[in-house]
Amino acid sequence: MIFGLDIGTRTVVGILAEEIENGINVVDFEVAEHEERAMLDGQINDVPKVSSAVLRVKKALEERNNVELMEASTAVAGRFLKTITGTAVDRIPFSKIDENYLKSLEFKALSDAIEKNQGGRDYCVGYSVLRYTVDGEDVRNLIGQFGETASVSVIAAFLPQRIVEALFSVMELSHLTVNYLTLEPMAAMNLVVPADLRRLNLALVDVGAGTSDIAISNNGAITSYGMIPMAGDEITEKICDEFLLSFQDGEKVKRSLDLEKINVENVLGIPIEITKEECLKVTDSVVNVITEEISKAIIDINGKAPAAVMIVGGGAKVPHFVDMLAEKLSLPKTRIALRNVENISFIKDQTKKLKGSEFITPVGILYSSRFNLGKIFKRITLNGQPVQIMNLTGREDVLQTLIQGGFDVKKMIGSPSNGITYTLNGEVRIVSGELPDPVVKINGKIESLKSTVKDGDIIEIKPSDGHHKVLKVSDIVKPLRIKIDGKEIELLPRVKINSKDASLEDVINDGDKVEVKKDLTVGDLFEFLHFTLDGLKVFVNGKIVDSGTILKEDDEVRVEI
């Protein structure tokens, strides 16, 4: 069972579904309207009131299905969206590419995009792959490919930190954790424009209540995103202004445009009758402005009118919306369509009630979560502070959490130990300082800086007191193991520190000059054993040798008188 939430400007939609082979099977859903205007243009204005709507949805689904919902997949609107492209190129270190290598390469491309977003206090809320190449040639999928070098280009979507944190505050108040977060137009695109259709230049427009989000596909990828802060609420507000209605009554009138006459009471308490013709004159004036702005945004980010446009979202269901957008883009009406969730083959609906374009985005959120499309972070609590970290390899550790969270590593875990610089046979060697050994706890259990973290983990770190790096001769010189007449011995090369003989336990200090006789001979062996070679025949691995023969690891030495 998976749970998805679409927290929109007017409503909260919650959907429970089961995973099936190629999609999802919707088991139940619930819709709740916000109290007053708790959301505005896709942005959370009142956290407690938005949480109240989420809790109503959650409770209804829990009671009807006898389940306890503890985590949810959700998405954010593109109200303050900005997108940045990132690229990574790397040598393929093995014969063919596997999933771990692919995720690592995508992580590098995302890191490139994040670095380009200089000075921004933003969260990366999703990404799409623009292009894969192997040895400079485009490929659809890198996994299983052979070659010398691979590259990936991604388009990363960023939103201000405050927008994302407000969403997490709502979820926490609703006793839920976020197990998947994406962008609303990205979720809708994943559902209605799957990978095999993205070779076409298509525009997807998600017309909600507060915003109209736009995504463009071309040459096999999602190439750009856009947004205008106008949608269904502008139509409702125009109706309210024209006929002196409350917002709730304006919504009622907008949703009744299929009727010839609508009876309602204005804000003065006077019953009025509004004809369909009167209302359409009002709505057409607003739809004309909204479709004009949408068409400008599409052409601005796409460079031209697309081959076709798919429209989703409840805000686009008013009459003449599709016709006007076709006119603004100079496209035939057959090239623009309102997509409904019941027409998507890989979405099964057990309830038989999930109908209309307004359910594309909430179902798209669940579908994207089901196949983990574009998920990019884990949410960790580190010393009481929430931290977002990239979640591409699944093996992120405590140290990566510190670095990605922007913490002062020295302050959090202590200073590294001293480094040691010395010369070995005239060649400069540097031993870097080691990381300190702080006290690390994950969910109350003692762990280490290299321990893998999971979404939702609570990490506590206490800095170490620091320590001094000690380098001994035994750390850089290993004895040579050989057998002599069947008995194994270890032969230590001759070592001098600052021209004085040294043993394995002697310490190498910063600035020391170390000399090691690398090649040990048969003569060195007998000197070590305090024997003379006079009158002896020496065999190494069955062959007779002299005192100058160099010995190797695991050589077998035999002596005859």
Coordinates of C-alpha atoms in Angstrom, one line a residue:
M1 CA 0.0 0.0 0.0
I2 CA 1.4 3.4 -1.0
F3 CA 0.0 6.8 0.0
G4 CA 0.2 10.0 -2.1
L5 CA -0.8 13.5 -1.2
D6 CA -1.4 16.4 -3.6
I7 CA -1.6 19.6 -1.4
G8 CA -3.1 22.0 -3.8
T9 CA -4.3 25.6 -3.6
R10 CA -8.0 24.7 -3.1
T11 CA -8.0 21.0 -2.1
V12 CA -5.9 18.2 -0.6
V13 CA -6.2 15.0 -2.5
G14 CA -5.1 11.7 -0.8
I15 CA -4.8 8.5 -2.7
L16 CA -4.2 4.9 -1.5
A17 CA -2.9 2.5 -4.1
E18 CA -1.3 -0.9 -4.5
E19 CA 1.8 -1.5 -6.7
I20 CA 1.1 -3.6 -9.8
E21 CA 3.7 -4.7 -12.4
N22 CA 3.5 -1.7 -14.8
G23 CA 1.7 0.9 -12.7
I24 CA -0.6 1.3 -9.7
N25 CA -4.0 0.1 -8.6
V26 CA -6.0 2.9 -6.8
V27 CA -7.7 1.4 -3.8
D28 CA -9.3 4.5 -2.3
F29 CA -9.1 8.3 -2.4
E30 CA -10.3 11.3 -0.4
V31 CA -10.6 15.0 -1.2
A32 CA -10.8 17.8 1.4
E33 CA -11.1 21.5 0.8
H34 CA -9.0 24.0 2.7
E35 CA -10.5 26.2 5.4
E36 CA -10.6 29.7 3.9
R37 CA -7.6 30.6 1.8
A38 CA -4.9 28.6 3.6
M39 CA -3.0 28.3 0.3
L40 CA -2.3 31.0 -2.2
D41 CA -0.8 30.3 -5.6
G42 CA 0.5 26.9 -4.6
Q43 CA 2.2 28.4 -1.5
I44 CA 1.3 27.4 2.1
N45 CA 0.1 30.5 3.9
D46 CA -1.3 28.9 7.1
V47 CA 0.5 25.7 8.2
P48 CA -2.1 24.6 10.9
K49 CA -5.1 25.1 8.5
V50 CA -3.4 23.2 5.7
S51 CA -2.4 20.4 8.2
S52 CA -6.1 20.3 9.3
A53 CA -7.1 19.4 5.7
V54 CA -4.4 16.8 5.4
L55 CA -5.5 15.2 8.7
R56 CA -9.1 15.0 7.5
V57 CA -7.9 13.2 4.4
K58 CA -5.6 10.9 6.3
K59 CA -8.2 10.0 9.0
A60 CA -10.9 9.2 6.4
L61 CA -8.6 6.8 4.5
E62 CA -7.3 5.2 7.6
E63 CA -10.8 4.5 9.0
R64 CA -12.2 3.1 5.7
N65 CA -9.2 0.9 5.0
N66 CA -8.2 -0.1 8.5
V67 CA -4.6 1.1 8.0
E68 CA -2.2 3.4 9.8
L69 CA -0.6 5.9 7.5
M70 CA 2.8 7.1 8.6
E71 CA 4.5 8.3 5.4
A72 CA 3.5 9.9 2.2
S73 CA 4.7 10.8 -1.3
T74 CA 4.0 14.4 -2.2
A75 CA 5.0 17.2 -4.5
V76 CA 5.5 21.0 -4.5
A77 CA 4.1 23.5 -7.1
G78 CA 6.4 25.4 -9.3
R79 CA 5.4 28.9 -7.9
F80 CA 9.1 29.9 -7.3
L81 CA 10.7 27.3 -9.5
K82 CA 14.0 27.8 -11.2
T83 CA 15.9 25.2 -13.3
I84 CA 19.6 24.7 -13.8
T85 CA 21.4 22.1 -16.0
G86 CA 24.3 20.1 -14.8
T87 CA 26.7 17.8 -16.7
A88 CA 29.2 15.1 -15.7
V89 CA 31.7 13.1 -17.7
D90 CA 33.6 10.1 -16.3
R91 CA 35.8 7.2 -17.5
I92 CA 34.0 3.9 -17.3
P93 CA 36.1 2.0 -14.7
F94 CA 34.9 -1.5 -15.6
S95 CA 33.8 -3.4 -18.7
K96 CA 30.2 -2.2 -18.6
I97 CA 28.0 0.2 -16.7
D98 CA 25.8 -0.9 -13.8
E99 CA 23.2 1.0 -11.8
N100 CA 25.6 2.1 -9.1
Y101 CA 27.9 3.7 -11.6
L102 CA 24.9 5.4 -13.3
K103 CA 23.6 6.9 -10.1
S104 CA 27.0 8.1 -9.2
L105 CA 27.3 9.8 -12.5
E106 CA 23.9 11.4 -12.1
F107 CA 25.0 12.6 -8.6
K108 CA 28.0 14.3 -10.2
A109 CA 25.8 16.0 -12.8
L110 CA 23.4 17.2 -10.0
S111 CA 26.3 18.4 -8.0
D112 CA 27.4 20.5 -11.0
A113 CA 23.9 22.0 -11.2
I114 CA 23.9 22.8 -7.4
E115 CA 27.3 24.5 -7.7
K116 CA 26.0 26.7 -10.5
N117 CA 23.2 27.8 -8.1
Q118 CA 25.7 30.0 -6.2
G119 CA 24.4 31.7 -3.1
G120 CA 20.9 30.3 -3.4
R121 CA 19.2 29.0 -0.2
D122 CA 17.3 26.5 -2.3
Y123 CA 16.4 22.9 -2.2
C124 CA 16.7 20.7 -5.3
V125 CA 13.2 19.1 -5.4
G126 CA 13.6 17.0 -8.5
Y127 CA 15.6 16.3 -11.7
S128 CA 15.2 14.8 -15.1
V129 CA 17.9 13.4 -17.3
L130 CA 18.4 15.4 -20.5
R131 CA 21.0 13.2 -22.2
Y132 CA 23.2 10.1 -21.8
T133 CA 26.3 9.5 -24.0
V134 CA 28.9 6.7 -24.3
D135 CA 32.0 7.8 -26.1
G136 CA 30.2 10.9 -27.4
E137 CA 27.2 8.9 -28.9
D138 CA 23.7 9.5 -27.5
V139 CA 22.1 6.5 -25.9
R140 CA 18.7 6.1 -24.3
N141 CA 19.9 4.2 -21.2
L142 CA 23.5 3.8 -19.9
I143 CA 23.0 0.6 -18.0
G144 CA 24.8 -2.3 -19.7
Q145 CA 26.7 -0.1 -22.1
F146 CA 30.4 -0.6 -22.9
G147 CA 32.9 2.0 -23.7
E148 CA 35.7 4.4 -22.6
T149 CA 33.8 7.4 -21.2
A150 CA 30.2 8.1 -20.2
S151 CA 28.4 11.4 -19.7
V152 CA 25.0 12.6 -18.4
S153 CA 23.3 15.9 -18.5
V154 CA 20.4 16.7 -16.1
I155 CA 18.0 19.5 -15.6
A156 CA 17.6 20.1 -11.8
A157 CA 14.6 22.0 -10.3
F158 CA 15.1 24.3 -7.3
L159 CA 12.7 25.9 -4.9
P160 CA 13.4 28.3 -2.0
Q161 CA 14.1 26.6 1.3
R162 CA 11.1 28.3 3.0
I163 CA 8.7 26.8 0.5
V164 CA 9.9 23.2 1.1
E165 CA 10.2 23.6 4.9
A166 CA 6.6 24.9 5.1
L167 CA 5.5 21.7 3.4
F168 CA 7.5 19.6 5.8
S169 CA 6.0 21.5 8.7
V170 CA 2.5 20.6 7.4
M171 CA 3.5 16.9 7.2
E172 CA 5.0 16.9 10.7
L173 CA 1.9 18.4 12.2
S174 CA -0.1 15.8 10.3
H175 CA 2.0 13.0 11.9
L176 CA 3.5 12.0 8.5
T177 CA 7.0 11.7 7.2
V178 CA 7.8 12.4 3.5
N179 CA 9.2 9.3 1.8
Y180 CA 9.2 10.9 -1.7
L181 CA 9.1 14.5 -2.9
T182 CA 9.0 15.8 -6.5
L183 CA 7.7 18.7 -8.5
E184 CA 4.0 18.8 -9.5
P185 CA 4.7 19.3 -13.3
M186 CA 7.4 16.6 -13.1
A187 CA 4.9 14.1 -11.6
A188 CA 2.2 14.9 -14.2
M189 CA 4.8 14.6 -17.0
N190 CA 5.9 11.2 -15.8
L191 CA 2.3 10.0 -16.0
V192 CA 1.0 11.5 -19.3
V193 CA 4.3 11.9 -21.2
P194 CA 6.2 8.6 -20.6
A195 CA 9.8 8.3 -21.9
D196 CA 8.8 6.9 -25.4
L197 CA 6.7 10.0 -26.1
R198 CA 9.4 12.5 -25.1
R199 CA 11.1 12.3 -28.5
L200 CA 8.2 14.6 -29.5
N201 CA 8.2 18.3 -28.8
L202 CA 5.2 18.3 -26.4
A203 CA 4.1 20.8 -23.8
L204 CA 2.3 19.7 -20.6
V205 CA 0.3 22.4 -18.8
D206 CA -1.0 21.7 -15.3
V207 CA -3.7 24.3 -14.6
G208 CA -4.5 24.1 -10.9
A209 CA -6.1 26.6 -8.6
G210 CA -3.2 29.0 -8.0
T211 CA -0.6 28.2 -10.6
S212 CA -0.3 26.9 -14.2
D213 CA 2.8 24.8 -14.3
I214 CA 4.5 24.0 -17.6
A215 CA 6.9 21.2 -18.7
I216 CA 8.4 20.7 -22.2
S217 CA 9.7 17.5 -23.8
N218 CA 11.9 17.1 -26.8
N219 CA 14.5 14.7 -28.2
G220 CA 13.7 12.1 -25.6
A221 CA 13.9 14.2 -22.4
I222 CA 12.1 16.8 -20.3
T223 CA 14.0 19.9 -21.5
S224 CA 12.5 22.8 -19.4
Y225 CA 9.9 23.9 -16.9
G226 CA 7.9 27.1 -16.5
M227 CA 5.1 28.6 -14.5
I228 CA 2.6 31.5 -14.5
P229 CA 0.9 32.5 -11.2
M230 CA -2.6 32.4 -12.8
A231 CA -5.1 29.5 -12.8
G232 CA -8.5 28.5 -11.7
D233 CA -8.7 31.0 -8.7
E234 CA -8.5 34.0 -11.1
I235 CA -11.6 32.7 -12.8
T236 CA -13.4 32.2 -9.5
E237 CA -12.4 35.7 -8.3
K238 CA -13.7 37.3 -11.5
I239 CA -17.1 35.6 -11.0
C240 CA -17.1 36.8 -7.4
D241 CA -16.3 40.4 -8.4
E242 CA -18.9 40.4 -11.2
F243 CA -21.8 38.9 -9.2
L244 CA -20.9 40.0 -5.6
L245 CA -20.4 36.4 -4.4
S246 CA -18.3 34.8 -1.6
F247 CA -15.3 32.7 -2.9
Q248 CA -17.1 29.5 -2.0
D249 CA -20.2 30.5 -4.0
G250 CA -18.0 31.7 -6.9
E251 CA -16.5 28.2 -7.0
K252 CA -20.0 26.7 -7.0
V253 CA -21.0 28.8 -10.0
K254 CA -17.7 28.0 -11.8
R255 CA -18.4 24.3 -11.4
S256 CA -22.0 24.6 -12.6
L257 CA -21.3 26.1 -16.0
D258 CA -22.9 23.1 -17.7
L259 CA -26.3 24.3 -16.4
E260 CA -28.3 26.9 -18.3
K261 CA -29.2 28.8 -15.1
I262 CA -27.6 29.0 -11.7
N263 CA -29.3 30.2 -8.5
V264 CA -27.2 31.6 -5.7
E265 CA -27.3 34.2 -2.9
N266 CA -24.9 37.2 -3.1
V267 CA -23.0 38.7 -0.2
L268 CA -25.9 41.0 0.6
G269 CA -28.1 38.0 1.1
I270 CA -30.1 38.6 -2.0
P271 CA -31.0 35.6 -4.2
I272 CA -29.9 36.0 -7.8
E273 CA -30.1 34.0 -11.0
I274 CA -27.1 33.8 -13.3
T275 CA -27.5 32.5 -16.8
K276 CA -24.9 30.4 -18.5
E277 CA -24.4 33.1 -21.2
E278 CA -23.8 35.8 -18.6
C279 CA -21.3 33.7 -16.7
L280 CA -19.4 32.7 -19.9
K281 CA -18.9 36.3 -20.8
V282 CA -17.2 36.8 -17.5
T283 CA -15.1 33.6 -17.5
D284 CA -14.1 34.0 -21.2
S285 CA -12.5 37.4 -20.4
V286 CA -10.2 35.8 -17.7
V287 CA -9.5 32.6 -19.7
N288 CA -8.4 34.8 -22.6
V289 CA -5.8 36.4 -20.3
I290 CA -4.6 33.1 -18.7
T291 CA -4.2 31.3 -22.0
E292 CA -2.4 34.3 -23.5
E293 CA 0.1 34.1 -20.6
I294 CA 0.5 30.4 -20.8
S295 CA 1.2 30.6 -24.6
K296 CA 3.8 33.3 -24.0
A297 CA 5.5 31.1 -21.3
I298 CA 5.5 28.0 -23.6
I299 CA 7.0 29.9 -26.5
D300 CA 9.5 31.6 -24.2
I301 CA 10.9 28.3 -22.7
N302 CA 10.5 26.2 -25.9
G303 CA 11.5 28.8 -28.5
K304 CA 8.4 28.1 -30.6
A305 CA 5.0 26.5 -30.4
P306 CA 5.2 22.8 -29.6
A307 CA 3.9 20.0 -31.8
A308 CA 1.0 19.4 -29.3
V309 CA -0.2 20.4 -25.8
M310 CA -1.6 18.2 -23.1
I311 CA -3.6 20.0 -20.4
V312 CA -4.3 18.6 -17.0
G313 CA -5.7 20.0 -13.7
G314 CA -9.2 21.1 -12.6
G315 CA -8.5 24.8 -13.5
A316 CA -8.6 24.0 -17.2
K317 CA -12.1 22.4 -17.2
V318 CA -14.0 25.7 -17.8
P319 CA -15.5 26.1 -21.2
H320 CA -13.4 27.5 -24.1
F321 CA -10.0 27.0 -22.3
V322 CA -8.7 24.5 -24.8
D323 CA -10.0 26.4 -27.8
M324 CA -8.5 29.7 -26.7
L325 CA -5.1 28.1 -26.0
A326 CA -5.1 26.5 -29.4
E327 CA -5.8 29.9 -31.0
K328 CA -3.0 31.7 -29.0
L329 CA -0.5 29.0 -30.1
S330 CA -1.8 28.9 -33.6
L331 CA -2.3 25.2 -33.4
P332 CA -5.2 23.1 -34.7
K333 CA -7.7 22.2 -32.0
T334 CA -6.8 18.6 -32.6
R335 CA -3.3 19.2 -31.3
I336 CA -4.5 20.3 -27.8
A337 CA -6.3 17.9 -25.5
L338 CA -7.5 17.8 -21.9
R339 CA -6.1 14.5 -20.4
N340 CA -8.2 12.6 -18.0
V341 CA -6.9 10.0 -15.5
E342 CA -9.4 7.3 -16.5
N343 CA -7.8 7.1 -20.0
I344 CA -4.4 6.1 -18.8
S345 CA -4.0 2.3 -19.3
F346 CA -1.4 1.5 -16.6
I347 CA -3.5 3.1 -13.9
K348 CA -6.2 0.8 -12.5
D349 CA -9.1 2.3 -10.5
Q350 CA -10.7 -0.1 -8.0
T351 CA -13.1 2.7 -6.8
K352 CA -14.4 3.4 -10.4
K353 CA -14.8 7.0 -9.2
L354 CA -11.5 8.5 -10.1
K355 CA -12.3 10.6 -13.1
G356 CA -11.2 13.9 -14.7
S357 CA -8.0 15.9 -15.4
E358 CA -7.8 17.2 -11.8
F359 CA -6.6 13.7 -10.6
I360 CA -3.6 13.6 -13.1
T361 CA -1.1 15.3 -10.7
P362 CA -2.0 13.3 -7.5
V363 CA -1.9 10.0 -9.4
G364 CA 1.3 11.2 -11.1
I365 CA 2.8 11.7 -7.6
L366 CA 2.0 8.1 -6.7
Y367 CA 3.2 6.8 -10.0
S368 CA 6.5 8.6 -9.8
S369 CA 7.0 7.4 -6.2
R370 CA 6.1 3.8 -7.3
F371 CA 9.0 3.8 -9.8
N372 CA 11.2 6.2 -7.8
L373 CA 11.4 8.7 -10.7
G374 CA 13.6 11.6 -9.9
K375 CA 13.8 11.1 -6.2
I376 CA 16.8 13.1 -5.0
F377 CA 17.1 13.4 -1.3
K378 CA 16.9 11.9 2.2
R379 CA 15.7 14.0 5.1
I380 CA 17.9 13.5 8.2
T381 CA 17.9 15.1 11.6
L382 CA 21.4 16.0 12.7
N383 CA 21.9 17.3 16.3
G384 CA 18.3 18.5 16.2
Q385 CA 18.5 20.2 12.8
P386 CA 16.8 18.9 9.6
V387 CA 19.2 18.2 6.8
Q388 CA 18.5 17.3 3.1
I389 CA 21.1 15.1 1.5
M390 CA 21.3 13.6 -2.0
N391 CA 19.9 10.1 -2.3
L392 CA 21.3 8.7 -5.5
T393 CA 23.5 5.8 -4.4
G394 CA 21.6 4.7 -1.3
R395 CA 25.0 4.5 0.5
E396 CA 25.3 8.0 1.8
D397 CA 27.1 8.1 5.2
V398 CA 27.3 10.4 8.2
L399 CA 30.3 12.3 6.9
Q400 CA 28.4 13.0 3.6
T401 CA 25.4 14.2 5.6
L402 CA 27.7 16.7 7.4
I403 CA 29.2 18.0 4.2
Q404 CA 26.0 18.2 2.2
G405 CA 24.2 19.8 5.2
G406 CA 26.7 22.7 5.1
F407 CA 28.0 22.0 8.7
D408 CA 31.4 23.1 9.9
V409 CA 33.0 19.7 9.9
K410 CA 35.9 20.7 12.2
K411 CA 33.5 22.1 14.7
M412 CA 31.1 19.1 14.5
I413 CA 33.7 16.2 14.7
G414 CA 37.0 17.9 15.8
S415 CA 40.1 18.7 13.9
P416 CA 42.0 16.0 12.0
S417 CA 45.3 14.7 13.4
N418 CA 48.6 16.2 12.3
G419 CA 50.1 15.2 8.9
I420 CA 53.7 13.9 8.6
T421 CA 56.1 14.7 5.8
Y422 CA 59.2 12.6 5.4
T423 CA 61.5 11.4 2.7
L424 CA 61.9 7.7 1.7
N425 CA 65.0 7.0 -0.3
G426 CA 65.1 10.6 -1.3
E427 CA 61.4 10.8 -2.4
V428 CA 59.0 13.1 -0.5
R429 CA 56.2 11.2 1.2
I430 CA 53.2 12.8 2.9
V431 CA 50.9 11.0 5.4
S432 CA 47.7 13.0 5.7
G433 CA 46.1 13.6 9.1
E434 CA 43.3 11.3 10.0
L435 CA 39.7 12.2 10.7
P436 CA 39.0 12.4 14.4
D437 CA 36.9 9.7 16.1
P438 CA 33.8 11.5 17.4
V439 CA 30.9 9.8 19.3
V440 CA 28.3 9.1 16.6
K441 CA 24.8 7.8 17.4
I442 CA 22.1 6.9 14.8
N443 CA 18.7 6.5 16.4
G444 CA 20.4 6.0 19.8
K445 CA 22.9 3.3 18.6
I446 CA 26.7 3.9 18.6
E447 CA 27.9 4.1 14.9
S448 CA 30.7 5.8 13.0
L449 CA 31.3 8.5 10.4
K450 CA 31.2 5.9 7.7
S451 CA 27.8 4.4 8.8
T452 CA 25.1 4.5 6.1
V453 CA 22.1 6.8 6.8
K454 CA 18.5 6.2 5.9
D455 CA 15.7 8.6 5.3
G456 CA 14.3 9.8 8.7
D457 CA 17.4 8.8 10.7
I458 CA 18.2 10.9 13.9
I459 CA 21.9 11.4 14.2
E460 CA 23.8 12.8 17.2
I461 CA 27.5 13.7 17.0
K462 CA 29.8 14.8 19.8
P463 CA 33.3 16.1 18.8
S464 CA 36.4 14.1 19.7
D465 CA 39.2 15.5 21.9
G466 CA 41.6 15.0 19.0
H467 CA 44.6 12.7 18.8
H468 CA 48.2 12.6 17.6
K469 CA 49.1 10.7 14.4
V470 CA 52.0 8.2 15.0
L471 CA 53.9 6.7 12.1
K472 CA 56.2 3.7 12.7
V473 CA 58.7 2.0 10.5
S474 CA 56.4 -1.0 10.5
D475 CA 53.7 1.2 8.8
I476 CA 55.9 1.7 5.7
V477 CA 58.3 -1.3 5.7
K478 CA 57.1 -4.9 5.5
P479 CA 59.4 -7.9 6.2
L480 CA 60.1 -10.3 3.4
R481 CA 58.7 -13.8 4.1
I482 CA 60.8 -16.7 2.8
K483 CA 61.4 -20.4 3.7
I484 CA 64.8 -21.8 4.5
D485 CA 65.1 -25.5 4.7
G486 CA 61.3 -25.7 5.2
K487 CA 61.2 -23.2 8.1
E488 CA 59.4 -19.8 7.4
I489 CA 61.3 -16.7 8.5
E490 CA 60.7 -12.9 8.1
L491 CA 63.7 -10.9 6.8
L492 CA 63.6 -7.2 7.6
P493 CA 65.2 -4.9 5.1
R494 CA 67.9 -2.6 6.5
V495 CA 66.3 0.7 7.6
K496 CA 68.0 3.9 8.6
I497 CA 66.4 7.0 10.0
N498 CA 68.6 10.1 9.7
S499 CA 71.5 7.7 8.9
K500 CA 71.0 5.6 12.1
D501 CA 69.8 2.0 12.1
A502 CA 66.2 1.6 12.9
S503 CA 63.8 -1.2 14.0
L504 CA 60.1 -1.8 13.1
E505 CA 59.0 -0.1 16.3
D506 CA 60.9 3.1 15.8
V507 CA 58.8 6.2 15.1
I508 CA 59.1 8.4 12.0
N509 CA 58.7 12.1 12.8
D510 CA 57.9 15.0 10.6
G511 CA 61.0 15.9 8.5
D512 CA 62.8 12.6 9.0
K513 CA 65.0 11.1 6.2
V514 CA 64.3 7.3 5.9
E515 CA 66.5 5.0 3.9
V516 CA 65.4 1.4 3.1
K517 CA 67.4 -1.1 1.2
K518 CA 64.7 -2.5 -1.0
D519 CA 66.3 -5.5 -2.7
L520 CA 67.4 -8.2 -0.2
T521 CA 70.0 -10.7 -1.5
V522 CA 71.1 -14.2 -0.5
G523 CA 74.1 -12.5 1.1
D524 CA 71.8 -10.3 3.3
L525 CA 69.9 -13.4 4.4
F526 CA 73.0 -15.2 5.6
E527 CA 74.3 -12.0 7.3
F528 CA 70.9 -11.8 9.1
L529 CA 71.3 -15.4 10.2
H530 CA 75.0 -14.8 11.2
F531 CA 76.2 -17.6 8.9
T532 CA 79.0 -17.6 6.3
L533 CA 78.5 -18.9 2.8
D534 CA 81.9 -20.5 2.7
G535 CA 81.7 -24.2 1.8
L536 CA 77.9 -24.0 1.2
K537 CA 75.7 -24.5 -1.9
V538 CA 72.6 -22.4 -1.9
F539 CA 69.5 -23.2 -3.9
V540 CA 66.5 -20.8 -4.4
N541 CA 63.3 -22.5 -5.7
G542 CA 65.5 -25.5 -6.8
K543 CA 68.2 -23.5 -8.7
I544 CA 71.7 -22.9 -7.5
V545 CA 72.4 -19.2 -6.8
D546 CA 75.2 -16.9 -5.5
S547 CA 75.3 -14.3 -2.8
G548 CA 74.1 -11.5 -5.1
T549 CA 70.8 -13.2 -6.1
I550 CA 67.8 -11.0 -5.1
L551 CA 65.1 -12.8 -3.0
K552 CA 61.4 -12.5 -3.5
E553 CA 58.3 -13.1 -1.3
D554 CA 57.7 -16.7 -0.6
D555 CA 61.0 -17.9 -2.1
E556 CA 62.2 -21.4 -0.8
V557 CA 65.9 -21.5 0.1
R558 CA 67.8 -24.8 0.6
V559 CA 71.4 -25.2 1.8
E560 CA 73.8 -28.0 1.0
I561 CA 77.3 -28.5 2.6

